[in-house]
């Protein structure tokens, strides 16, 4: 019997947990958050203020023994994008762990073997590093294949599905080969899984093309030596894909079926504190920062070069979702949002509360004693909570299916589509009860 228990890595201020627990199904029993560059652990303090249950660890994850981590059904985490390369040495094989945090995930997954995992990263992970495109993601797929996981991935722009921010992130869903859910993967095509039947298609529908794209990559395999992947692998991954535990994978460029756009004006406050408004003296600098540029610049060494840059909306269009919020939000920066206040019609930056709303956090979530600058920083790092809540609902149904204790051999012999929805005491798929 699988319980809906979660272990959370790189927890930040709790976006994953907030989204999952909004379903009233999932329970986070262990979480780790540690910011190596901070003397004061503001994010961890915020997390522990809001979440009282479970074990909370404020330490370098590399120092945490896997024996300290409880058995769990779902492992989640938004891990920083780094260099995941490895190097071969005669004595130890895989060394040079530059992508430290990925290798910590790999270590924990190898030892704890959770049935399911859900990870998040920036979408450039699919293309990194620039000199060996796709290598880093290939290493992740190769590692998970070695550990007996099927993997589905999808780049999701939150704004496409009615959320307040154009935040594009890759989500990686892994499920062990001995799960009922994995058994259903064997009964359909990879193409059908991506477009109709899979985890992401269920929660975030995409348009199915009339013809299979020339980008069809169905005959590829990741069952490779990890060091060989690090040294030689390069590949153009699509924004969606599926890999079985044998390493066979299929990837496509998919288009979302968009939902009505959220308008930024619907979350703005009015007549805010004076400190958020742009003063007349700084308006010229803001205009320059936001504007397009084509100019000659000089490097520190004296080398002159042509510099070009496109314009950023100034002020931001409040009839549309917010742009992607960065950790520099709130500072005098080109990427900072500038809006017309609905009450005063004056130009201003967003308030910390508005930054929280853009990520679907409750008002004043980060108002826990941290400096205001760090409140913006936390939201620049955070998830869009609504996206996770939607995934949590789908995950809950999948685990309900695991607890039916169906005979996997019997299920495996049935040819049924893969869109698995829990209906009372049975799996149903397109009206077929199993």
CSV table of C-alpha atoms in Angstrom, one decimal:
chain,number,residue,atom,x,y,z
A,1,UNK,CA,0.0,0.0,0.0
A,2,UNK,CA,1.6,3.2,-1.2
A,3,UNK,CA,1.0,6.2,1.1
A,4,UNK,CA,1.0,9.7,-0.5
A,5,UNK,CA,4.2,10.7,1.2
A,6,UNK,CA,6.7,13.2,-0.2
A,7,UNK,CA,10.4,14.0,0.4
A,8,UNK,CA,11.3,17.5,-0.9
A,9,UNK,CA,14.8,18.5,-2.0
A,10,UNK,CA,16.0,22.1,-2.5
A,11,UNK,CA,12.7,23.2,-0.9
A,12,UNK,CA,13.1,27.0,-1.1
A,13,UNK,CA,10.1,28.6,0.4
A,14,UNK,CA,7.9,25.6,-0.2
A,15,UNK,CA,6.4,25.9,-3.7
A,16,UNK,CA,6.3,22.2,-4.4
A,17,UNK,CA,4.9,21.5,-0.9
A,18,UNK,CA,2.3,24.2,-1.1
A,19,UNK,CA,1.0,23.0,-4.5
A,20,UNK,CA,0.9,19.3,-3.5
A,21,UNK,CA,-0.7,19.8,-0.1
A,22,UNK,CA,-3.4,22.0,-1.7
A,23,UNK,CA,-4.8,18.8,-3.1
A,24,UNK,CA,-5.4,17.5,0.5
A,25,UNK,CA,-3.9,14.2,-0.7
A,26,UNK,CA,-0.1,14.6,-0.3
A,27,UNK,CA,1.9,14.8,2.9
A,28,UNK,CA,5.5,16.1,3.0
A,29,UNK,CA,7.3,14.1,5.6
A,30,UNK,CA,10.9,15.3,5.0
A,31,UNK,CA,12.4,18.4,3.4
A,32,UNK,CA,15.8,19.9,2.9
A,33,UNK,CA,16.7,23.5,2.2
A,34,UNK,CA,20.1,25.0,2.4
A,35,UNK,CA,21.5,28.1,0.8
A,36,UNK,CA,25.3,28.0,0.8
A,37,UNK,CA,25.8,31.6,0.0
A,38,UNK,CA,23.7,32.9,2.9
A,39,UNK,CA,24.7,33.4,6.5
A,40,UNK,CA,21.1,33.8,7.5
A,41,UNK,CA,18.9,31.0,6.0
A,42,UNK,CA,15.8,33.2,5.2
A,43,UNK,CA,14.2,30.7,2.8
A,44,UNK,CA,14.5,27.8,5.4
A,45,UNK,CA,13.1,30.1,8.1
A,46,UNK,CA,10.1,31.0,5.8
A,47,UNK,CA,9.5,27.3,5.1
A,48,UNK,CA,9.5,26.2,8.7
A,49,UNK,CA,7.2,29.1,9.7
A,50,UNK,CA,4.5,27.9,7.3
A,51,UNK,CA,5.0,24.1,7.6
A,52,UNK,CA,5.1,22.6,11.1
A,53,UNK,CA,4.8,18.9,10.3
A,54,UNK,CA,7.5,16.7,9.0
A,55,UNK,CA,11.3,16.7,9.4
A,56,UNK,CA,13.0,19.9,8.1
A,57,UNK,CA,16.8,19.8,7.5
A,58,UNK,CA,18.9,22.9,7.0
A,59,UNK,CA,22.2,21.4,5.8
A,60,UNK,CA,24.2,20.8,2.7
A,61,UNK,CA,22.4,17.9,1.0
A,62,UNK,CA,25.8,16.3,0.3
A,63,UNK,CA,26.3,15.9,4.1
A,64,UNK,CA,23.0,14.2,4.6
A,65,UNK,CA,23.2,10.4,4.7
A,66,UNK,CA,20.4,8.6,2.8
A,67,UNK,CA,19.7,6.7,6.0
A,68,UNK,CA,18.4,9.9,7.5
A,69,UNK,CA,15.8,10.2,4.7
A,70,UNK,CA,12.6,8.3,5.3
A,71,UNK,CA,11.0,5.9,2.8
A,72,UNK,CA,8.6,7.9,0.6
A,73,UNK,CA,6.4,7.5,-2.5
A,74,UNK,CA,7.3,10.7,-4.3
A,75,UNK,CA,10.6,12.6,-4.4
A,76,UNK,CA,10.4,16.2,-5.6
A,77,UNK,CA,12.8,19.0,-6.1
A,78,UNK,CA,13.7,22.0,-8.3
A,79,UNK,CA,17.5,21.6,-8.6
A,80,UNK,CA,19.8,24.3,-10.0
A,81,UNK,CA,21.1,23.9,-13.5
A,82,UNK,CA,24.8,23.2,-13.5
A,83,UNK,CA,27.4,21.3,-15.4
A,84,UNK,CA,26.6,17.6,-15.1
A,85,UNK,CA,29.7,16.3,-16.8
A,86,UNK,CA,31.7,13.4,-15.5
A,87,UNK,CA,35.3,12.3,-16.1
A,88,UNK,CA,36.9,8.9,-16.2
A,89,UNK,CA,39.8,8.0,-13.9
A,90,UNK,CA,41.5,4.6,-13.8
A,91,UNK,CA,40.8,4.1,-10.2
A,92,UNK,CA,37.2,5.2,-9.6
A,93,UNK,CA,35.4,5.4,-12.9
A,94,UNK,CA,33.0,8.3,-12.6
A,95,UNK,CA,34.5,11.4,-11.1
A,96,UNK,CA,34.5,15.2,-11.6
A,97,UNK,CA,31.1,15.8,-10.1
A,98,UNK,CA,30.6,19.4,-11.3
A,99,UNK,CA,26.9,19.2,-11.4
A,100,UNK,CA,26.9,18.5,-7.6
A,101,UNK,CA,23.2,18.7,-6.9
A,102,UNK,CA,22.2,16.4,-9.7
A,103,UNK,CA,24.6,13.7,-8.4
A,104,UNK,CA,23.1,14.2,-4.9
A,105,UNK,CA,19.6,13.4,-6.4
A,106,UNK,CA,21.1,10.4,-8.2
A,107,UNK,CA,22.6,9.2,-4.9
A,108,UNK,CA,19.3,9.5,-3.0
A,109,UNK,CA,17.2,7.9,-5.8
A,110,UNK,CA,19.7,5.0,-6.1
A,111,UNK,CA,19.4,4.2,-2.3
A,112,UNK,CA,15.8,5.1,-1.6
A,113,UNK,CA,14.2,3.9,-4.9
A,114,UNK,CA,11.0,6.0,-4.6
A,115,UNK,CA,8.3,4.7,-7.0
A,116,UNK,CA,7.8,8.2,-8.4
A,117,UNK,CA,9.9,11.4,-8.7
A,118,UNK,CA,9.1,14.9,-10.1
A,119,UNK,CA,11.9,17.3,-10.8
A,120,UNK,CA,12.0,20.8,-12.1
A,121,UNK,CA,14.6,22.9,-13.9
A,122,UNK,CA,15.1,25.7,-16.4
A,123,UNK,CA,14.2,24.7,-19.9
A,124,UNK,CA,17.8,25.4,-21.2
A,125,UNK,CA,18.7,22.1,-19.5
A,126,UNK,CA,17.6,20.4,-22.7
A,127,UNK,CA,20.2,22.3,-24.7
A,128,UNK,CA,23.1,22.6,-22.3
A,129,UNK,CA,26.0,22.9,-22.5
A,130,UNK,CA,26.3,25.1,-25.6
A,131,UNK,CA,29.4,23.2,-26.9
A,132,UNK,CA,27.7,19.7,-26.6
A,133,UNK,CA,23.9,20.3,-26.9
A,134,UNK,CA,21.8,17.9,-25.0
A,135,UNK,CA,24.6,16.2,-23.0
A,136,UNK,CA,23.4,17.3,-19.6
A,137,UNK,CA,19.9,16.1,-20.1
A,138,UNK,CA,21.3,12.9,-21.7
A,139,UNK,CA,23.3,12.2,-18.5
A,140,UNK,CA,20.1,12.6,-16.4
A,141,UNK,CA,18.2,10.2,-18.7
A,142,UNK,CA,21.1,7.7,-18.6
A,143,UNK,CA,21.3,7.8,-14.9
A,144,UNK,CA,17.5,7.2,-14.4
A,145,UNK,CA,17.5,4.4,-17.0
A,146,UNK,CA,20.3,2.7,-15.1
A,147,UNK,CA,18.2,2.9,-11.9
A,148,UNK,CA,15.1,1.3,-13.5
A,149,UNK,CA,13.0,4.4,-14.2
A,150,UNK,CA,10.8,5.3,-17.1
A,151,UNK,CA,10.9,9.1,-17.7
A,152,UNK,CA,8.5,11.5,-19.2
A,153,UNK,CA,9.5,15.2,-19.6
A,154,UNK,CA,7.7,18.3,-20.7
A,155,UNK,CA,8.5,22.0,-21.0
A,156,UNK,CA,5.5,23.9,-19.6
A,157,UNK,CA,4.9,27.6,-19.8
A,158,UNK,CA,2.6,28.4,-16.9
A,159,UNK,CA,0.9,31.2,-18.8
A,160,UNK,CA,-0.3,28.8,-21.5
A,161,UNK,CA,-2.6,27.2,-19.0
A,162,UNK,CA,-4.1,30.2,-17.4
A,163,UNK,CA,-1.5,31.1,-14.7
A,164,UNK,CA,-0.2,34.7,-14.1
A,165,UNK,CA,3.3,34.3,-15.4
A,166,UNK,CA,5.1,33.4,-18.6
A,167,UNK,CA,7.4,31.0,-16.7
A,168,UNK,CA,8.8,28.2,-18.9
A,169,UNK,CA,10.3,25.3,-17.0
A,170,UNK,CA,11.1,21.6,-17.7
A,171,UNK,CA,9.4,19.0,-15.5
A,172,UNK,CA,10.8,15.5,-15.3
A,173,UNK,CA,8.5,12.7,-14.1
A,174,UNK,CA,10.0,9.4,-13.3
A,175,UNK,CA,8.3,6.2,-12.4
A,176,UNK,CA,9.8,2.8,-11.5
A,177,UNK,CA,9.5,-0.1,-13.9
A,178,UNK,CA,7.7,-2.2,-11.3
A,179,UNK,CA,4.7,0.1,-11.0
A,180,UNK,CA,1.3,-0.5,-12.4
A,181,UNK,CA,1.7,2.9,-14.2
A,182,UNK,CA,4.8,1.6,-16.0
A,183,UNK,CA,2.9,-1.5,-17.1
A,184,UNK,CA,0.4,0.7,-18.9
A,185,UNK,CA,3.3,2.4,-20.8
A,186,UNK,CA,3.9,-1.0,-22.5
A,187,UNK,CA,0.5,-1.1,-24.0
A,188,UNK,CA,0.6,2.0,-26.2
A,189,UNK,CA,3.0,3.9,-28.5
A,190,UNK,CA,5.3,6.6,-27.2
A,191,UNK,CA,3.5,9.0,-29.6
A,192,UNK,CA,0.2,8.3,-28.0
A,193,UNK,CA,1.7,8.7,-24.5
A,194,UNK,CA,3.0,12.2,-25.2
A,195,UNK,CA,-0.1,13.5,-27.0
A,196,UNK,CA,-3.0,11.7,-25.2
A,197,UNK,CA,-2.3,9.2,-22.5
A,198,UNK,CA,0.7,10.3,-20.4
A,199,UNK,CA,1.1,12.2,-17.2
A,200,UNK,CA,1.7,15.6,-18.7
A,201,UNK,CA,-0.9,15.3,-21.5
A,202,UNK,CA,-3.5,14.5,-18.8
A,203,UNK,CA,-2.9,17.6,-16.8
A,204,UNK,CA,-1.6,20.0,-19.6
A,205,UNK,CA,-3.2,19.0,-23.0
A,206,UNK,CA,-1.3,19.5,-26.2
A,207,UNK,CA,-2.4,19.6,-29.8
A,208,UNK,CA,-2.0,16.3,-31.7
A,209,UNK,CA,-0.7,16.8,-35.2
A,210,UNK,CA,-2.5,15.3,-38.2
A,211,UNK,CA,0.8,14.0,-39.4
A,212,UNK,CA,3.9,12.8,-37.4
A,213,UNK,CA,6.5,15.5,-37.4
A,214,UNK,CA,9.8,15.1,-39.3
A,215,UNK,CA,11.2,15.6,-35.8
A,216,UNK,CA,10.1,12.0,-34.9
A,217,UNK,CA,13.0,10.5,-32.9
A,218,UNK,CA,11.5,7.2,-32.0
A,219,UNK,CA,14.4,4.9,-32.6
A,220,UNK,CA,16.9,6.3,-30.1
A,221,UNK,CA,18.3,4.7,-27.0
A,222,UNK,CA,19.9,6.0,-23.8
A,223,UNK,CA,21.2,2.7,-22.5
A,224,UNK,CA,24.8,4.0,-22.6
A,225,UNK,CA,27.7,4.2,-20.3
A,226,UNK,CA,27.4,7.5,-18.3
A,227,UNK,CA,31.0,8.4,-18.9
A,228,UNK,CA,30.5,7.8,-22.6
A,229,UNK,CA,27.4,10.1,-22.6
A,230,UNK,CA,29.5,12.8,-20.8
A,231,UNK,CA,32.3,12.5,-23.3
A,232,UNK,CA,30.5,12.0,-26.6
A,233,UNK,CA,26.7,12.5,-26.4
A,234,UNK,CA,25.0,15.4,-28.2
A,235,UNK,CA,21.3,15.5,-29.2
A,236,UNK,CA,18.5,17.9,-30.0
A,237,UNK,CA,15.7,17.0,-27.6
A,238,UNK,CA,12.2,18.2,-28.1
A,239,UNK,CA,10.1,20.0,-25.5
A,240,UNK,CA,8.3,16.7,-24.7
A,241,UNK,CA,9.4,13.1,-24.6
A,242,UNK,CA,9.2,9.7,-23.0
A,243,UNK,CA,11.9,7.1,-22.2
A,244,UNK,CA,11.2,3.6,-21.0
A,245,UNK,CA,13.5,1.8,-18.5
A,246,UNK,CA,15.3,0.1,-21.3
A,247,UNK,CA,16.5,3.5,-22.4
A,248,UNK,CA,14.4,3.7,-25.6
A,249,UNK,CA,13.1,7.2,-26.0
A,250,UNK,CA,10.9,9.3,-28.3
A,251,UNK,CA,10.8,13.1,-28.3
A,252,UNK,CA,8.7,15.7,-30.0
A,253,UNK,CA,8.1,19.5,-30.2
A,254,UNK,CA,4.5,19.9,-29.0
A,255,UNK,CA,2.1,22.8,-28.9
A,256,UNK,CA,-0.1,23.4,-25.9
A,257,UNK,CA,-3.8,23.7,-26.1
A,258,UNK,CA,-3.9,27.2,-24.5
A,259,UNK,CA,-6.3,28.2,-21.8
A,260,UNK,CA,-7.6,31.8,-21.4
A,261,UNK,CA,-4.8,34.2,-20.6
A,262,UNK,CA,-4.5,35.6,-17.1
A,263,UNK,CA,-4.3,39.4,-17.0
A,264,UNK,CA,-1.7,40.9,-14.8
A,265,UNK,CA,-4.1,43.7,-13.8
A,266,UNK,CA,-6.2,41.2,-11.9
A,267,UNK,CA,-3.6,40.8,-9.2
A,268,UNK,CA,-2.3,44.4,-8.9
A,269,UNK,CA,-2.7,46.4,-5.7
A,270,UNK,CA,-3.7,50.1,-5.8
A,271,UNK,CA,-2.2,53.1,-4.2
A,272,UNK,CA,0.8,51.3,-2.8
A,273,UNK,CA,3.6,52.7,-0.6
A,274,UNK,CA,5.5,55.6,-2.2
A,275,UNK,CA,8.8,53.7,-2.2
A,276,UNK,CA,7.6,51.5,-5.1
A,277,UNK,CA,7.0,54.4,-7.5
A,278,UNK,CA,9.5,55.6,-10.1
A,279,UNK,CA,10.8,59.1,-9.3
A,280,UNK,CA,11.2,61.6,-12.0
A,281,UNK,CA,15.0,61.7,-11.7
A,282,UNK,CA,15.3,58.0,-12.5
A,283,UNK,CA,12.8,57.9,-15.3
A,284,UNK,CA,15.5,58.6,-18.0
A,285,UNK,CA,17.6,55.7,-16.7
A,286,UNK,CA,14.6,53.3,-16.7
A,287,UNK,CA,13.7,54.3,-20.2
A,288,UNK,CA,17.3,53.6,-21.4
A,289,UNK,CA,17.5,50.3,-19.7
A,290,UNK,CA,14.1,49.1,-21.1
A,291,UNK,CA,14.8,50.4,-24.6
A,292,UNK,CA,16.4,48.8,-27.6
A,293,UNK,CA,20.1,49.5,-28.1
A,294,UNK,CA,22.6,49.5,-31.0
A,295,UNK,CA,25.8,51.0,-29.8
A,296,UNK,CA,29.6,50.7,-29.6
A,297,UNK,CA,30.8,49.5,-26.3
A,298,UNK,CA,34.3,49.1,-24.9
A,299,UNK,CA,35.6,46.1,-22.8
A,300,UNK,CA,37.9,46.6,-19.8
A,301,UNK,CA,40.8,45.7,-22.0
A,302,UNK,CA,39.9,48.5,-24.4
A,303,UNK,CA,38.4,46.3,-27.1
A,304,UNK,CA,35.5,48.0,-28.9
A,305,UNK,CA,32.5,45.9,-30.0
A,306,UNK,CA,29.0,46.4,-31.4
A,307,UNK,CA,26.3,45.9,-28.8
A,308,UNK,CA,22.6,45.3,-29.7
A,309,UNK,CA,19.6,44.6,-27.5
A,310,UNK,CA,15.9,44.5,-28.1
A,311,UNK,CA,13.4,46.5,-26.2
A,312,UNK,CA,11.5,45.3,-23.1
A,313,UNK,CA,7.9,46.5,-22.7
A,314,UNK,CA,7.8,49.8,-20.7
A,315,UNK,CA,5.5,49.8,-18.9
A,316,UNK,CA,4.5,46.2,-18.9
A,317,UNK,CA,1.2,45.2,-20.5
A,318,UNK,CA,-1.2,44.5,-17.7
A,319,UNK,CA,-3.7,43.0,-20.1
A,320,UNK,CA,-1.3,40.0,-20.4
A,321,UNK,CA,0.4,37.6,-18.0
A,322,UNK,CA,3.6,38.8,-16.3
A,323,UNK,CA,6.9,38.1,-18.0
A,324,UNK,CA,9.3,35.6,-16.4
A,325,UNK,CA,10.2,36.9,-13.0
A,326,UNK,CA,13.9,36.8,-12.2
A,327,UNK,CA,15.8,36.9,-8.9
A,328,UNK,CA,16.7,40.5,-9.6
A,329,UNK,CA,13.0,41.5,-9.5
A,330,UNK,CA,12.4,44.8,-7.6
A,331,UNK,CA,15.9,46.2,-8.3
A,332,UNK,CA,16.7,48.9,-10.8
A,333,UNK,CA,17.1,46.4,-13.6
A,334,UNK,CA,16.1,45.9,-17.2
A,335,UNK,CA,14.2,42.7,-16.3
A,336,UNK,CA,12.2,44.2,-13.4
A,337,UNK,CA,8.5,44.7,-14.1
A,338,UNK,CA,7.2,48.3,-14.3
A,339,UNK,CA,3.4,48.8,-14.3
A,340,UNK,CA,1.0,51.6,-14.1
A,341,UNK,CA,-0.6,51.6,-10.7
A,342,UNK,CA,-4.4,51.1,-11.2
A,343,UNK,CA,-5.2,53.7,-8.5
A,344,UNK,CA,-2.7,56.5,-9.2
A,345,UNK,CA,-1.8,55.8,-12.9
A,346,UNK,CA,1.8,56.3,-11.9
A,347,UNK,CA,4.7,54.1,-12.9
A,348,UNK,CA,6.0,51.7,-10.3
A,349,UNK,CA,7.7,48.4,-9.7
A,350,UNK,CA,5.8,45.4,-8.3
A,351,UNK,CA,5.3,45.0,-4.6
A,352,UNK,CA,6.6,41.8,-2.9
A,353,UNK,CA,2.9,40.7,-2.4
A,354,UNK,CA,2.3,41.1,-6.2
A,355,UNK,CA,5.4,39.0,-6.9
A,356,UNK,CA,4.0,36.3,-4.6
A,357,UNK,CA,0.7,36.4,-6.5
A,358,UNK,CA,2.4,36.0,-9.8
A,359,UNK,CA,3.7,32.6,-8.5
A,360,UNK,CA,0.3,31.8,-7.0
A,361,UNK,CA,1.6,32.0,-3.4
A,362,UNK,CA,-0.7,33.4,-0.7
A,363,UNK,CA,-0.2,37.1,0.2
A,364,UNK,CA,2.7,37.8,2.5
A,365,UNK,CA,4.0,34.3,2.3
A,366,UNK,CA,7.6,35.6,2.4
A,367,UNK,CA,6.9,38.3,4.9
A,368,UNK,CA,8.6,36.3,7.6
A,369,UNK,CA,11.4,38.7,8.7
A,370,UNK,CA,13.6,38.5,5.6
A,371,UNK,CA,14.8,41.6,3.8
A,372,UNK,CA,12.5,42.8,1.1
A,373,UNK,CA,15.2,42.3,-1.5
A,374,UNK,CA,15.3,38.7,-0.6
A,375,UNK,CA,11.5,38.3,-0.8
A,376,UNK,CA,11.8,39.2,-4.5
A,377,UNK,CA,14.8,36.8,-4.8
A,378,UNK,CA,12.8,33.9,-3.4
A,379,UNK,CA,10.0,34.5,-5.8
A,380,UNK,CA,12.4,34.7,-8.7
A,381,UNK,CA,13.5,31.2,-7.8
A,382,UNK,CA,10.1,29.8,-7.0
A,383,UNK,CA,7.7,27.6,-8.8
A,384,UNK,CA,4.2,28.6,-10.1
A,385,UNK,CA,2.3,26.8,-7.3
A,386,UNK,CA,-0.8,26.3,-9.4
A,387,UNK,CA,1.1,24.2,-11.9
A,388,UNK,CA,2.3,21.9,-9.1
A,389,UNK,CA,-1.3,21.7,-7.7
A,390,UNK,CA,-2.6,20.5,-11.0
A,391,UNK,CA,0.2,17.9,-11.2
A,392,UNK,CA,-0.6,16.8,-7.6
A,393,UNK,CA,-4.1,15.9,-8.5
A,394,UNK,CA,-3.0,13.7,-11.4
A,395,UNK,CA,-0.3,12.1,-9.3
A,396,UNK,CA,-2.8,11.3,-6.6
A,397,UNK,CA,-4.9,9.4,-9.1
A,398,UNK,CA,-1.9,7.5,-10.3
A,399,UNK,CA,-1.0,6.4,-6.8
A,400,UNK,CA,-4.7,5.4,-6.2
A,401,UNK,CA,-4.2,3.1,-9.2
A,402,UNK,CA,-1.1,1.6,-7.7
A,403,UNK,CA,-3.0,0.6,-4.6
A,404,UNK,CA,-5.6,-1.5,-6.5
A,405,UNK,CA,-3.1,-4.4,-6.3
A,406,UNK,CA,-4.0,-5.5,-9.8
A,407,UNK,CA,-2.0,-8.5,-11.1
A,408,UNK,CA,0.6,-6.9,-13.3
A,409,UNK,CA,0.8,-9.9,-15.6
A,410,UNK,CA,-2.9,-9.8,-16.3
A,411,UNK,CA,-2.8,-6.1,-17.0
A,412,UNK,CA,0.2,-6.4,-19.2
A,413,UNK,CA,-1.6,-8.9,-21.5
A,414,UNK,CA,-4.5,-6.5,-22.1
A,415,UNK,CA,-4.2,-4.0,-24.9
A,416,UNK,CA,-5.6,-0.8,-23.6
A,417,UNK,CA,-4.9,2.9,-24.0
A,418,UNK,CA,-2.8,4.6,-21.3
A,419,UNK,CA,-5.0,7.5,-20.1
A,420,UNK,CA,-5.4,6.1,-16.6
A,421,UNK,CA,-8.1,7.6,-14.4
A,422,UNK,CA,-9.1,6.3,-11.1
A,423,UNK,CA,-12.9,5.6,-11.0
A,424,UNK,CA,-14.0,4.2,-7.7
A,425,UNK,CA,-12.3,0.9,-7.2
A,426,UNK,CA,-10.9,0.3,-10.7
A,427,UNK,CA,-8.7,1.7,-13.4
A,428,UNK,CA,-10.8,2.9,-16.3
A,429,UNK,CA,-9.6,3.9,-19.7
A,430,UNK,CA,-11.9,5.2,-22.3
A,431,UNK,CA,-14.8,3.3,-20.7
A,432,UNK,CA,-12.9,0.0,-20.3
A,433,UNK,CA,-12.8,-1.2,-16.7
A,434,UNK,CA,-9.8,-3.2,-15.7
